[in-house]
Amino acid sequence: MKLQRKNRLRALSLGAVAVSGALALTACGSDDTGKKASDGSSSTANASSIKCDNAKGQLLADGSSAQKNAIDAWVKSFSQACGVQINYKGGGSGAGVTAFTQGQVAFAGSDSALKPEEVKASKSVCKSGQGIDLPMVGGPIAVGYNVPGVDNLVLDAPTLAKIFDSKITKWNDPAIAALNKGAKLPDLKIQAFHRSDESGTTDNFTKYLKATTPDNWKYSGGKAWQAKGGQSAPQSAGVAQQVKQTSGAIGYFELSYVSDGLKAVSIDTGASKPVAPSTESATADIAAAKVIGTGKDLSLQLDYKTKAEGAYPLTLVTYEIVCDSGNKADTLPATKAFLRYIASEDGQKVLSGISYAPVPDAIIAKVRTTIEGLS
């Protein structure tokens, strides 16, 4: 009996230790959820500010890999607050739009607004309406590079076009040297990486080249890469990884993918100083965007040709694509609640802490009004 009692006491003691350990881990998880970014902002919002309403179940979504890091941060907070599981694949803008027009997802993310034929296709899914574009995430498209011994690289639109069109093939090319006086550029082959999948990031990158240097970029543009040569990788993470591990490499992806081992190009726009990609320099450009969508659609026109001081011209806006009416009854409450949160002041605050740019106030206010009218 004494032995049994001793064993029971030992079990209770171990149980108490396990519970306290679990509480400690929970506390660590809580700290991680609201961890501070390098600028001091919280990377996730206060869960108590999220309005769940009747949100329940799970949501399937797919699309832009550009916003994947933002979606992951938002989902973490929203799911903790509302208990809704959101599975966002991040397979690329092309995959997201296709999944949406085929009725496979509740919403999609795309770095390019819906084309007329895609709007038409969406009407078969949105029984009483159509797909609309809601700008939700802004940010710079960074041109990342891996060139040994070069810490500050400046390029302009013509030089970028020639690099990605295989017209400039060595890092010590005179055109690059002219923009980087005093830099020790190596006699090293340029390895240019582009997206292998259909991508809104590609669409925006090539729109920039087409708008700013049409003599050097004669391709029509779009989500699919058209220039000859170069190497490819899937999604922004794939391109970033290839650039990181390849000496002499260069590629384009969102600023949030710039990490240890990668540096980002500053762009000579014609302003007094070259402009580096940052949330602030991207916001300066996006603030000049114009709403060109009709009805409830809020697609934007960006200014790729800006020469404003401190404005980074190579930017994109990611849209959440959803039905304006005719959404599925079983997913509508959760879809509205999630979109309402990410468009809220707290949701947008998350962005600047993880290398994205919040959507300007005048535009995000229209997004919030549109979300409330979804049906």
Short mmCIF file of C-alpha atoms in Angstrom, two decimals:
data_model
loop_
_atom_site.label_atom_id
_atom_site.label_comp_id
_atom_site.label_asym_id
_atom_site.label_seq_id
_atom_site.Cartn_x
_atom_site.Cartn_y
_atom_site.Cartn_z
CA MET A 1 0.00 0.00 0.00
CA LYS A 2 2.80 2.39 0.87
CA LEU A 3 4.44 1.65 -2.47
CA GLN A 4 1.19 2.29 -4.37
CA ARG A 5 0.67 5.57 -2.52
CA LYS A 6 4.25 6.58 -3.28
CA ASN A 7 3.74 5.83 -7.00
CA ARG A 8 0.50 7.86 -7.07
CA LEU A 9 2.24 10.85 -5.52
CA ARG A 10 5.07 10.54 -8.02
CA ALA A 11 2.57 10.44 -10.93
CA LEU A 12 0.78 13.53 -9.61
CA SER A 13 4.09 15.33 -9.33
CA LEU A 14 5.06 14.46 -12.90
CA GLY A 15 1.62 15.57 -14.09
CA ALA A 16 2.07 18.94 -12.43
CA VAL A 17 5.44 19.35 -14.14
CA ALA A 18 3.90 18.44 -17.51
CA VAL A 19 1.09 20.99 -17.06
CA SER A 20 3.49 23.74 -16.05
CA GLY A 21 5.67 22.87 -19.06
CA ALA A 22 2.66 23.06 -21.35
CA LEU A 23 1.74 26.44 -19.91
CA ALA A 24 5.29 27.65 -20.46
CA LEU A 25 5.16 26.51 -24.08
CA THR A 26 1.81 28.21 -24.52
CA ALA A 27 3.28 31.40 -23.16
CA CYS A 28 6.22 31.09 -25.57
CA GLY A 29 3.76 30.54 -28.41
CA SER A 30 1.89 33.67 -27.35
CA ASP A 31 5.08 35.70 -27.38
CA ASP A 32 5.93 34.34 -30.83
CA THR A 33 2.46 35.11 -32.18
CA GLY A 34 2.78 38.75 -31.32
CA LYS A 35 6.53 39.00 -31.77
CA LYS A 36 8.03 42.35 -32.54
CA ALA A 37 9.48 43.08 -35.94
CA SER A 38 12.78 44.88 -36.35
CA ASP A 39 10.95 48.19 -36.57
CA GLY A 40 9.13 47.54 -33.31
CA SER A 41 5.74 46.84 -34.87
CA SER A 42 3.82 43.70 -34.00
CA SER A 43 3.85 41.04 -36.70
CA THR A 44 0.34 39.92 -35.76
CA ALA A 45 -2.72 41.70 -34.48
CA ASN A 46 -4.41 41.58 -31.12
CA ALA A 47 -6.81 38.65 -31.43
CA SER A 48 -9.40 40.47 -29.29
CA SER A 49 -9.84 43.06 -32.08
CA ILE A 50 -10.89 40.43 -34.64
CA LYS A 51 -14.65 40.15 -35.25
CA CYS A 52 -15.49 36.53 -35.95
CA ASP A 53 -19.27 37.00 -36.32
CA ASN A 54 -20.61 33.65 -37.58
CA ALA A 55 -17.31 32.46 -39.06
CA LYS A 56 -16.82 28.71 -38.78
CA GLY A 57 -15.43 25.68 -40.58
CA GLN A 58 -12.57 25.97 -43.02
CA LEU A 59 -11.66 27.97 -46.13
CA LEU A 60 -9.66 26.85 -49.11
CA ALA A 61 -7.75 29.54 -51.01
CA ASP A 62 -4.92 29.70 -53.50
CA GLY A 63 -2.93 32.20 -55.53
CA SER A 64 -0.17 34.76 -55.25
CA SER A 65 2.99 33.51 -53.62
CA ALA A 66 3.98 37.18 -53.27
CA GLN A 67 1.56 37.58 -50.37
CA LYS A 68 2.14 34.13 -48.83
CA ASN A 69 4.14 35.49 -45.89
CA ALA A 70 1.43 38.09 -45.20
CA ILE A 71 -1.37 35.52 -45.45
CA ASP A 72 0.48 33.19 -43.08
CA ALA A 73 0.74 35.95 -40.46
CA TRP A 74 -2.92 36.92 -40.86
CA VAL A 75 -4.16 33.32 -40.75
CA LYS A 76 -2.25 32.69 -37.53
CA SER A 77 -4.06 35.51 -35.72
CA PHE A 78 -7.46 34.92 -37.33
CA SER A 79 -7.49 31.18 -36.71
CA GLN A 80 -6.52 31.66 -33.06
CA ALA A 81 -9.34 34.17 -32.58
CA CYS A 82 -12.09 32.47 -34.58
CA GLY A 83 -11.17 28.79 -34.81
CA VAL A 84 -11.48 28.84 -38.60
CA GLN A 85 -8.94 26.80 -40.54
CA ILE A 86 -7.68 28.55 -43.68
CA ASN A 87 -5.59 26.60 -46.17
CA TYR A 88 -3.87 29.04 -48.54
CA LYS A 89 -1.73 27.14 -51.05
CA GLY A 90 0.22 30.06 -52.52
CA GLY A 91 0.63 28.27 -55.86
CA GLY A 92 0.96 31.48 -57.87
CA SER A 93 -1.47 34.05 -59.24
CA GLY A 94 -2.31 32.00 -62.33
CA ALA A 95 -3.17 28.94 -60.27
CA GLY A 96 -5.28 31.06 -57.91
CA VAL A 97 -7.36 32.67 -60.63
CA THR A 98 -7.94 29.28 -62.29
CA ALA A 99 -9.00 27.72 -58.98
CA PHE A 100 -11.39 30.62 -58.36
CA THR A 101 -13.05 30.56 -61.77
CA GLN A 102 -13.49 26.79 -61.40
CA GLY A 103 -15.19 27.20 -58.03
CA GLN A 104 -12.50 25.35 -56.08
CA VAL A 105 -11.69 28.10 -53.56
CA ALA A 106 -13.54 30.67 -51.46
CA PHE A 107 -11.17 33.42 -52.56
CA ALA A 108 -7.95 33.78 -54.52
CA GLY A 109 -4.90 36.02 -54.39
CA SER A 110 -3.49 37.58 -57.54
CA ASP A 111 -0.85 40.22 -58.20
CA SER A 112 -2.69 41.13 -61.41
CA ALA A 113 -6.29 42.21 -61.74
CA LEU A 114 -8.77 39.89 -63.43
CA LYS A 115 -8.81 40.05 -67.21
CA PRO A 116 -12.16 40.46 -69.02
CA GLU A 117 -12.24 36.79 -69.98
CA GLU A 118 -11.55 35.82 -66.36
CA VAL A 119 -14.37 38.05 -65.12
CA LYS A 120 -16.65 36.34 -67.64
CA ALA A 121 -15.56 32.91 -66.43
CA SER A 122 -16.19 33.91 -62.81
CA LYS A 123 -19.89 34.50 -63.50
CA SER A 124 -20.50 30.77 -63.68
CA VAL A 125 -19.22 30.50 -60.08
CA CYS A 126 -20.65 33.76 -58.73
CA LYS A 127 -24.20 32.86 -59.71
CA SER A 128 -25.69 36.31 -59.11
CA GLY A 129 -22.55 38.38 -59.61
CA GLN A 130 -18.92 38.24 -60.69
CA GLY A 131 -15.38 38.16 -59.39
CA ILE A 132 -13.95 41.46 -58.17
CA ASP A 133 -10.46 42.65 -57.23
CA LEU A 134 -9.84 43.95 -53.71
CA PRO A 135 -6.33 45.46 -53.25
CA MET A 136 -5.04 44.19 -49.91
CA VAL A 137 -1.24 43.90 -49.93
CA GLY A 138 1.30 46.31 -51.36
CA GLY A 139 5.00 46.00 -51.65
CA PRO A 140 8.16 46.32 -53.67
CA ILE A 141 9.39 43.71 -56.09
CA ALA A 142 12.98 43.38 -55.04
CA VAL A 143 15.63 42.48 -57.59
CA GLY A 144 17.83 40.23 -55.49
CA TYR A 145 21.40 39.40 -56.45
CA ASN A 146 24.31 37.26 -55.34
CA VAL A 147 27.55 38.80 -56.60
CA PRO A 148 30.62 38.24 -54.41
CA GLY A 149 32.26 41.49 -53.28
CA VAL A 150 29.41 43.74 -54.42
CA ASP A 151 27.37 45.09 -51.52
CA ASN A 152 25.58 48.02 -53.16
CA LEU A 153 24.42 47.44 -56.72
CA VAL A 154 22.59 50.07 -58.79
CA LEU A 155 20.75 49.22 -62.01
CA ASP A 156 18.28 51.07 -64.19
CA ALA A 157 15.41 49.86 -66.35
CA PRO A 158 17.38 49.49 -69.63
CA THR A 159 20.13 47.52 -67.90
CA LEU A 160 17.63 45.27 -66.11
CA ALA A 161 15.83 44.61 -69.40
CA LYS A 162 19.07 43.63 -71.12
CA ILE A 163 20.11 41.37 -68.24
CA PHE A 164 16.82 39.47 -68.20
CA ASP A 165 16.74 39.29 -72.01
CA SER A 166 20.24 37.76 -72.12
CA LYS A 167 21.73 40.84 -73.84
CA ILE A 168 24.08 41.60 -70.92
CA THR A 169 25.78 38.43 -69.74
CA LYS A 170 28.75 39.46 -67.52
CA TRP A 171 28.74 41.40 -64.26
CA ASN A 172 31.61 43.62 -65.37
CA ASP A 173 29.70 44.77 -68.47
CA PRO A 174 30.36 48.48 -69.23
CA ALA A 175 26.65 49.34 -68.81
CA ILE A 176 26.66 47.98 -65.25
CA ALA A 177 30.03 49.57 -64.49
CA ALA A 178 28.77 52.99 -65.59
CA LEU A 179 26.03 52.81 -62.94
CA ASN A 180 28.39 51.56 -60.22
CA LYS A 181 31.52 53.70 -60.37
CA GLY A 182 34.17 52.48 -57.95
CA ALA A 183 32.60 49.06 -57.48
CA LYS A 184 34.77 45.98 -58.07
CA LEU A 185 32.57 44.10 -60.51
CA PRO A 186 33.81 40.55 -61.19
CA ASP A 187 34.29 38.94 -64.58
CA LEU A 188 31.47 36.55 -63.69
CA LYS A 189 28.64 35.14 -65.76
CA ILE A 190 25.18 36.50 -64.94
CA GLN A 191 22.68 33.80 -63.97
CA ALA A 192 19.23 35.40 -64.39
CA PHE A 193 16.32 33.57 -62.75
CA HIS A 194 12.64 34.07 -63.58
CA ARG A 195 9.41 32.38 -62.51
CA SER A 196 8.53 29.03 -64.10
CA ASP A 197 4.86 29.27 -63.12
CA GLU A 198 2.31 31.86 -64.24
CA SER A 199 2.88 34.74 -61.87
CA GLY A 200 1.51 38.18 -61.14
CA THR A 201 4.99 39.10 -59.96
CA THR A 202 6.26 38.36 -63.47
CA ASP A 203 3.36 40.37 -64.89
CA ASN A 204 4.23 43.43 -62.78
CA PHE A 205 7.98 43.08 -63.33
CA THR A 206 7.56 42.98 -67.10
CA LYS A 207 4.97 45.78 -67.05
CA TYR A 208 7.64 47.93 -65.41
CA LEU A 209 10.18 47.07 -68.10
CA LYS A 210 7.67 47.57 -70.90
CA ALA A 211 6.55 50.94 -69.53
CA THR A 212 9.99 52.35 -68.78
CA THR A 213 12.20 50.94 -71.53
CA PRO A 214 10.05 49.75 -74.47
CA ASP A 215 13.03 49.85 -76.85
CA ASN A 216 14.77 47.22 -74.74
CA TRP A 217 11.75 45.12 -73.75
CA LYS A 218 9.62 44.25 -76.74
CA TYR A 219 7.56 41.45 -75.23
CA SER A 220 3.82 41.80 -74.73
CA GLY A 221 3.97 40.79 -71.06
CA GLY A 222 1.60 38.80 -68.88
CA LYS A 223 1.83 36.19 -66.14
CA ALA A 224 3.95 33.80 -68.22
CA TRP A 225 7.65 34.59 -68.81
CA GLN A 226 8.33 35.35 -72.48
CA ALA A 227 11.99 36.38 -72.81
CA LYS A 228 14.55 33.92 -74.10
CA GLY A 229 17.30 32.38 -72.00
CA GLY A 230 17.79 32.52 -68.27
CA GLN A 231 16.80 29.92 -65.71
CA SER A 232 13.52 29.37 -63.89
CA ALA A 233 12.11 28.28 -60.55
CA PRO A 234 8.58 28.00 -59.14
CA GLN A 235 7.07 30.65 -56.85
CA SER A 236 8.88 33.57 -55.26
CA ALA A 237 10.45 31.33 -52.63
CA GLY A 238 11.92 29.11 -55.33
CA VAL A 239 13.48 32.00 -57.25
CA ALA A 240 14.89 33.51 -54.04
CA GLN A 241 16.40 30.17 -53.03
CA GLN A 242 18.07 29.71 -56.42
CA VAL A 243 19.55 33.20 -56.34
CA LYS A 244 20.79 32.67 -52.78
CA GLN A 245 22.67 29.49 -53.64
CA THR A 246 24.01 30.51 -57.09
CA SER A 247 27.05 32.76 -57.44
CA GLY A 248 26.41 35.45 -60.05
CA ALA A 249 22.64 35.06 -59.83
CA ILE A 250 19.92 37.70 -60.05
CA GLY A 251 16.15 37.33 -59.81
CA TYR A 252 12.94 39.15 -58.89
CA PHE A 253 10.70 38.46 -55.90
CA GLU A 254 9.01 40.31 -53.06
CA LEU A 255 11.11 42.11 -50.46
CA SER A 256 9.97 39.70 -47.75
CA TYR A 257 12.02 36.98 -49.48
CA VAL A 258 15.27 38.93 -49.23
CA SER A 259 17.20 37.19 -46.46
CA ASP A 260 20.71 36.30 -45.34
CA GLY A 261 22.95 35.82 -48.34
CA LEU A 262 20.86 38.04 -50.59
CA LYS A 263 21.06 41.74 -51.33
CA ALA A 264 18.63 43.93 -53.24
CA VAL A 265 19.34 46.23 -56.19
CA SER A 266 18.71 49.98 -55.88
CA ILE A 267 17.06 51.41 -58.98
CA ASP A 268 18.16 54.54 -60.79
CA THR A 269 14.82 56.13 -61.66
CA GLY A 270 16.15 59.51 -62.74
CA ALA A 271 15.63 60.98 -59.26
CA SER A 272 18.60 62.57 -57.48
CA LYS A 273 19.49 59.26 -55.77
CA PRO A 274 18.92 55.58 -56.62
CA VAL A 275 16.00 54.15 -54.65
CA ALA A 276 16.24 50.95 -52.61
CA PRO A 277 13.19 48.72 -52.09
CA SER A 278 11.46 49.24 -48.75
CA THR A 279 7.95 49.45 -47.39
CA GLU A 280 8.29 53.23 -47.25
CA SER A 281 9.57 53.66 -50.82
CA ALA A 282 6.90 51.30 -52.15
CA THR A 283 4.14 53.12 -50.27
CA ALA A 284 5.34 56.39 -51.82
CA ASP A 285 4.71 54.90 -55.26
CA ILE A 286 1.47 53.03 -54.49
CA ALA A 287 -0.04 56.18 -52.96
CA ALA A 288 -0.12 57.64 -56.48
CA ALA A 289 -2.08 54.64 -57.87
CA LYS A 290 -5.49 55.25 -59.44
CA VAL A 291 -8.58 53.07 -59.10
CA ILE A 292 -9.54 52.03 -62.62
CA GLY A 293 -11.99 49.23 -61.79
CA THR A 294 -15.69 49.71 -62.38
CA GLY A 295 -18.60 48.93 -60.07
CA LYS A 296 -17.34 47.17 -56.96
CA ASP A 297 -14.05 46.22 -58.61
CA LEU A 298 -11.11 48.16 -57.16
CA SER A 299 -8.26 47.27 -59.52
CA LEU A 300 -5.47 49.87 -59.60
CA GLN A 301 -3.15 51.48 -62.12
CA LEU A 302 0.39 51.84 -60.77
CA ASP A 303 2.93 54.47 -61.81
CA TYR A 304 5.95 52.51 -63.04
CA LYS A 305 7.55 55.63 -64.55
CA THR A 306 7.76 57.63 -61.34
CA LYS A 307 10.81 59.83 -60.80
CA ALA A 308 9.61 61.14 -57.46
CA GLU A 309 12.28 61.34 -54.77
CA GLY A 310 12.25 58.24 -52.58
CA ALA A 311 9.59 56.42 -54.64
CA TYR A 312 10.48 52.87 -55.64
CA PRO A 313 8.95 52.21 -59.07
CA LEU A 314 8.94 48.42 -59.16
CA THR A 315 5.93 47.69 -56.99
CA LEU A 316 2.92 45.43 -57.03
CA VAL A 317 -0.44 45.23 -55.32
CA THR A 318 -1.93 41.85 -54.51
CA TYR A 319 -5.69 41.54 -54.84
CA GLU A 320 -7.98 39.20 -53.00
CA ILE A 321 -10.49 37.96 -55.59
CA VAL A 322 -13.97 37.16 -54.37
CA CYS A 323 -17.53 37.17 -55.70
CA ASP A 324 -19.32 40.49 -55.19
CA SER A 325 -22.50 38.42 -54.81
CA GLY A 326 -23.33 34.76 -55.17
CA ASN A 327 -20.69 33.53 -52.71
CA LYS A 328 -21.30 30.05 -51.28
CA ALA A 329 -23.48 30.26 -48.17
CA ASP A 330 -21.29 27.87 -46.17
CA THR A 331 -18.09 29.88 -46.70
CA LEU A 332 -19.39 33.46 -46.93
CA PRO A 333 -19.36 34.26 -43.16
CA ALA A 334 -15.76 33.10 -42.71
CA THR A 335 -14.65 34.75 -45.97
CA LYS A 336 -16.14 38.10 -44.97
CA ALA A 337 -14.74 37.89 -41.44
CA PHE A 338 -11.23 37.11 -42.70
CA LEU A 339 -11.28 39.81 -45.38
CA ARG A 340 -12.70 42.29 -42.87
CA TYR A 341 -9.82 41.55 -40.51
CA ILE A 342 -7.01 41.80 -43.06
CA ALA A 343 -8.43 45.08 -44.40
CA SER A 344 -8.79 46.50 -40.89
CA GLU A 345 -6.35 48.92 -39.31
CA ASP A 346 -4.90 46.11 -37.19
CA GLY A 347 -4.63 43.77 -40.17
CA GLN A 348 -2.85 46.34 -42.30
CA LYS A 349 -0.45 47.17 -39.47
CA VAL A 350 0.88 43.63 -39.69
CA LEU A 351 2.26 44.32 -43.19
CA SER A 352 4.94 46.89 -42.49
CA GLY A 353 6.51 44.61 -39.89
CA ILE A 354 7.09 41.83 -42.45
CA SER A 355 8.41 43.85 -45.43
CA TYR A 356 5.10 44.61 -47.13
CA ALA A 357 3.40 47.97 -47.68
CA PRO A 358 -0.09 48.74 -46.30
CA VAL A 359 -2.65 49.83 -48.86
CA PRO A 360 -3.09 53.66 -48.78
CA ASP A 361 -5.92 54.89 -46.54
CA ALA A 362 -8.14 56.26 -49.32
CA ILE A 363 -8.09 52.93 -51.16
CA ILE A 364 -8.39 50.57 -48.18
CA ALA A 365 -11.43 52.55 -46.99
CA LYS A 366 -13.20 51.60 -50.23
CA VAL A 367 -12.13 47.99 -49.76
CA ARG A 368 -13.71 47.90 -46.30
CA THR A 369 -17.00 49.26 -47.61
CA THR A 370 -17.04 46.72 -50.43
CA ILE A 371 -16.37 43.81 -48.06
CA GLU A 372 -19.42 44.71 -45.95
CA GLY A 373 -21.59 44.46 -49.07
CA LEU A 374 -20.45 40.98 -50.13
CA SER A 375 -23.29 38.49 -50.34
#
